[in-house]
Short mmCIF file of N, CA and C in Angstrom, two decimals:
data_model
loop_
_atom_site.label_atom_id
_atom_site.label_comp_id
_atom_site.label_asym_id
_atom_site.label_seq_id
_atom_site.Cartn_x
_atom_site.Cartn_y
_atom_site.Cartn_z
N MET H 1 87.06 146.12 18.54
CA MET H 1 88.49 146.06 18.69
C MET H 1 88.98 144.67 18.26
N ALA H 2 89.82 144.66 17.27
CA ALA H 2 90.33 143.39 16.74
C ALA H 2 91.63 143.02 17.44
N VAL H 3 91.72 141.76 17.75
CA VAL H 3 92.93 141.25 18.40
C VAL H 3 93.74 140.49 17.37
N THR H 4 94.98 140.85 17.26
CA THR H 4 95.84 140.15 16.30
C THR H 4 96.58 139.04 17.03
N VAL H 5 96.65 137.91 16.38
CA VAL H 5 97.34 136.76 16.95
C VAL H 5 98.63 136.56 16.17
N ARG H 6 99.71 136.56 16.89
CA ARG H 6 101.00 136.35 16.25
C ARG H 6 101.35 134.87 16.30
N LYS H 7 101.77 134.36 15.18
CA LYS H 7 102.23 132.98 15.14
C LYS H 7 103.74 132.99 15.21
N ARG H 8 104.25 132.17 16.10
CA ARG H 8 105.71 132.06 16.20
C ARG H 8 106.20 131.08 15.16
N LYS H 9 107.25 131.47 14.52
CA LYS H 9 107.84 130.59 13.54
C LYS H 9 108.91 129.76 14.23
N ARG H 10 108.75 128.45 14.19
CA ARG H 10 109.72 127.59 14.84
C ARG H 10 110.95 127.43 13.96
N ARG H 11 112.07 127.46 14.64
CA ARG H 11 113.32 127.24 13.93
C ARG H 11 113.47 125.75 13.67
N LYS H 12 113.74 125.39 12.44
CA LYS H 12 113.87 123.98 12.09
C LYS H 12 115.18 123.42 12.63
N ARG H 13 115.07 122.29 13.30
CA ARG H 13 116.26 121.66 13.87
C ARG H 13 117.05 120.97 12.77
N PRO H 14 118.37 121.01 12.89
CA PRO H 14 119.17 120.29 11.90
C PRO H 14 119.04 118.79 12.11
N ASN H 15 118.99 118.07 11.02
CA ASN H 15 118.84 116.62 11.09
C ASN H 15 120.17 116.00 11.50
N PRO H 16 120.22 115.31 12.66
CA PRO H 16 121.49 114.75 13.12
C PRO H 16 121.98 113.59 12.26
N LEU H 17 121.09 112.97 11.51
CA LEU H 17 121.50 111.86 10.65
C LEU H 17 121.83 112.30 9.24
N GLY H 18 121.48 113.52 8.89
CA GLY H 18 121.74 114.00 7.53
C GLY H 18 120.90 113.23 6.53
N ASP H 19 121.51 112.81 5.43
CA ASP H 19 120.80 112.05 4.42
C ASP H 19 121.00 110.55 4.60
N SER H 20 121.50 110.16 5.76
CA SER H 20 121.77 108.75 6.00
C SER H 20 120.47 107.96 6.02
N ARG H 21 120.41 106.91 5.25
CA ARG H 21 119.21 106.08 5.21
C ARG H 21 119.34 104.87 6.12
N TRP H 22 120.54 104.63 6.63
CA TRP H 22 120.78 103.43 7.41
C TRP H 22 121.04 103.79 8.86
N VAL H 23 120.36 103.10 9.77
CA VAL H 23 120.59 103.25 11.20
C VAL H 23 120.97 101.88 11.72
N ASP H 24 122.17 101.78 12.31
CA ASP H 24 122.66 100.48 12.76
C ASP H 24 122.37 100.31 14.25
N TYR H 25 121.85 99.15 14.63
CA TYR H 25 121.53 98.90 16.02
C TYR H 25 122.79 98.69 16.86
N LEU H 26 123.94 98.47 16.25
CA LEU H 26 125.19 98.29 16.98
C LEU H 26 125.88 99.62 17.28
N ASN H 27 125.42 100.70 16.69
CA ASN H 27 126.00 102.03 16.91
C ASN H 27 125.34 102.64 18.16
N VAL H 28 125.77 102.20 19.33
CA VAL H 28 125.15 102.59 20.59
C VAL H 28 125.30 104.08 20.88
N PRO H 29 126.47 104.71 20.64
CA PRO H 29 126.56 106.16 20.92
C PRO H 29 125.57 106.99 20.09
N LEU H 30 125.31 106.58 18.86
CA LEU H 30 124.33 107.29 18.04
C LEU H 30 122.92 107.10 18.59
N LEU H 31 122.59 105.88 18.98
CA LEU H 31 121.25 105.60 19.50
C LEU H 31 121.00 106.28 20.84
N GLN H 32 122.04 106.48 21.63
CA GLN H 32 121.86 107.14 22.92
C GLN H 32 121.50 108.61 22.78
N GLN H 33 121.74 109.19 21.62
CA GLN H 33 121.32 110.58 21.38
C GLN H 33 119.80 110.69 21.31
N PHE H 34 119.14 109.59 21.00
CA PHE H 34 117.70 109.60 20.80
C PHE H 34 116.95 109.01 21.98
N ILE H 35 117.63 108.87 23.12
CA ILE H 35 117.02 108.34 24.35
C ILE H 35 117.25 109.36 25.45
N ASN H 36 116.23 109.61 26.28
CA ASN H 36 116.42 110.54 27.39
C ASN H 36 117.01 109.81 28.59
N GLU H 37 117.13 110.51 29.72
CA GLU H 37 117.79 109.97 30.89
C GLU H 37 117.07 108.77 31.48
N SER H 38 115.76 108.73 31.34
CA SER H 38 115.00 107.62 31.91
C SER H 38 114.88 106.43 30.96
N GLY H 39 115.42 106.56 29.75
CA GLY H 39 115.41 105.44 28.81
C GLY H 39 114.32 105.49 27.76
N LYS H 40 113.56 106.58 27.73
CA LYS H 40 112.47 106.69 26.75
C LYS H 40 112.99 107.22 25.42
N ILE H 41 112.35 106.80 24.34
CA ILE H 41 112.72 107.27 23.01
C ILE H 41 112.17 108.68 22.82
N LEU H 42 113.02 109.59 22.38
CA LEU H 42 112.61 110.98 22.18
C LEU H 42 111.76 111.12 20.92
N PRO H 43 110.78 112.02 20.91
CA PRO H 43 109.95 112.21 19.73
C PRO H 43 110.67 112.97 18.62
N ARG H 44 110.08 112.92 17.45
CA ARG H 44 110.65 113.56 16.27
C ARG H 44 110.83 115.05 16.43
N ARG H 45 109.88 115.70 17.07
CA ARG H 45 109.93 117.15 17.18
C ARG H 45 111.10 117.62 18.03
N LEU H 46 111.62 116.76 18.88
CA LEU H 46 112.79 117.12 19.69
C LEU H 46 114.10 116.74 19.02
N THR H 47 114.10 115.70 18.21
CA THR H 47 115.34 115.24 17.61
C THR H 47 115.59 115.84 16.23
N GLY H 48 114.55 116.17 15.50
CA GLY H 48 114.71 116.79 14.19
C GLY H 48 114.92 115.81 13.05
N VAL H 49 114.57 114.54 13.23
CA VAL H 49 114.73 113.57 12.16
C VAL H 49 113.42 113.45 11.39
N THR H 50 113.47 112.81 10.22
CA THR H 50 112.27 112.61 9.43
C THR H 50 111.46 111.46 10.00
N ALA H 51 110.25 111.29 9.49
CA ALA H 51 109.37 110.23 10.00
C ALA H 51 109.94 108.85 9.70
N VAL H 52 110.50 108.68 8.52
CA VAL H 52 111.08 107.38 8.15
C VAL H 52 112.28 107.08 9.04
N GLN H 53 113.13 108.10 9.27
CA GLN H 53 114.29 107.90 10.13
C GLN H 53 113.88 107.61 11.57
N GLN H 54 112.80 108.25 12.03
CA GLN H 54 112.34 108.02 13.40
C GLN H 54 111.88 106.58 13.58
N ARG H 55 111.18 106.04 12.58
CA ARG H 55 110.75 104.63 12.67
C ARG H 55 111.95 103.69 12.67
N ARG H 56 112.96 103.99 11.87
CA ARG H 56 114.15 103.15 11.84
C ARG H 56 114.94 103.26 13.14
N ILE H 57 115.00 104.45 13.71
CA ILE H 57 115.69 104.65 14.98
C ILE H 57 114.97 103.88 16.08
N ALA H 58 113.65 103.98 16.13
CA ALA H 58 112.88 103.28 17.16
C ALA H 58 113.08 101.78 17.06
N LYS H 59 113.07 101.26 15.84
CA LYS H 59 113.26 99.83 15.66
C LYS H 59 114.67 99.40 16.07
N ALA H 60 115.67 100.21 15.75
CA ALA H 60 117.06 99.90 16.13
C ALA H 60 117.23 99.96 17.64
N ILE H 61 116.60 100.93 18.31
CA ILE H 61 116.69 101.04 19.76
C ILE H 61 116.05 99.82 20.42
N LYS H 62 114.90 99.42 19.93
CA LYS H 62 114.22 98.27 20.51
C LYS H 62 115.02 96.99 20.30
N TYR H 63 115.65 96.85 19.15
CA TYR H 63 116.46 95.68 18.87
C TYR H 63 117.71 95.67 19.74
N ALA H 64 118.32 96.85 19.93
CA ALA H 64 119.50 96.96 20.79
C ALA H 64 119.15 96.68 22.25
N ARG H 65 117.94 97.01 22.66
CA ARG H 65 117.51 96.70 24.02
C ARG H 65 117.39 95.20 24.22
N HIS H 66 116.87 94.50 23.23
CA HIS H 66 116.74 93.05 23.34
C HIS H 66 118.09 92.36 23.36
N LEU H 67 119.08 92.96 22.74
CA LEU H 67 120.43 92.39 22.75
C LEU H 67 121.25 92.88 23.95
N ALA H 68 120.62 93.64 24.84
CA ALA H 68 121.24 94.17 26.06
C ALA H 68 122.35 95.17 25.76
N LEU H 69 122.26 95.85 24.64
CA LEU H 69 123.21 96.92 24.33
C LEU H 69 122.75 98.25 24.93
N LEU H 70 121.44 98.40 25.07
CA LEU H 70 120.85 99.58 25.69
C LEU H 70 119.92 99.13 26.81
N PRO H 71 119.78 99.94 27.86
CA PRO H 71 118.88 99.56 28.95
C PRO H 71 117.41 99.84 28.59
N PHE H 72 116.53 99.03 29.15
CA PHE H 72 115.10 99.30 29.00
C PHE H 72 114.70 100.47 29.89
N VAL H 73 115.24 100.49 31.12
CA VAL H 73 114.91 101.52 32.10
C VAL H 73 116.21 101.93 32.79
N ALA H 74 116.32 103.21 33.10
CA ALA H 74 117.47 103.69 33.86
C ALA H 74 117.17 103.51 35.34
N TYR H 75 117.94 102.68 36.03
CA TYR H 75 117.68 102.37 37.43
C TYR H 75 118.28 103.39 38.38
N ASP H 76 119.20 104.21 37.92
CA ASP H 76 119.89 105.12 38.83
C ASP H 76 119.13 106.41 39.09
N LEU H 77 117.87 106.49 38.72
CA LEU H 77 117.05 107.67 39.00
C LEU H 77 116.37 107.52 40.35
N LYS H 78 116.57 108.47 41.22
CA LYS H 78 115.87 108.48 42.52
C LYS H 78 115.78 109.86 43.05
#
């Protein structure tokens, strides 16, 4: 008796940045889309961006954290 395995086809997420090659560290509302409630950077598979864009987003988030534009940790979680 042969068992067939079905593979689920994942729906591709739309890229929120489009073809934009530039990610600005001063654009805080855009960067907050890529951070969860506890302050962690979301992975590519959840955001739908390319690998190059993910590296640029991560670098912009880290730079904005050092400039105190974004929090390192969300303190209001309890």
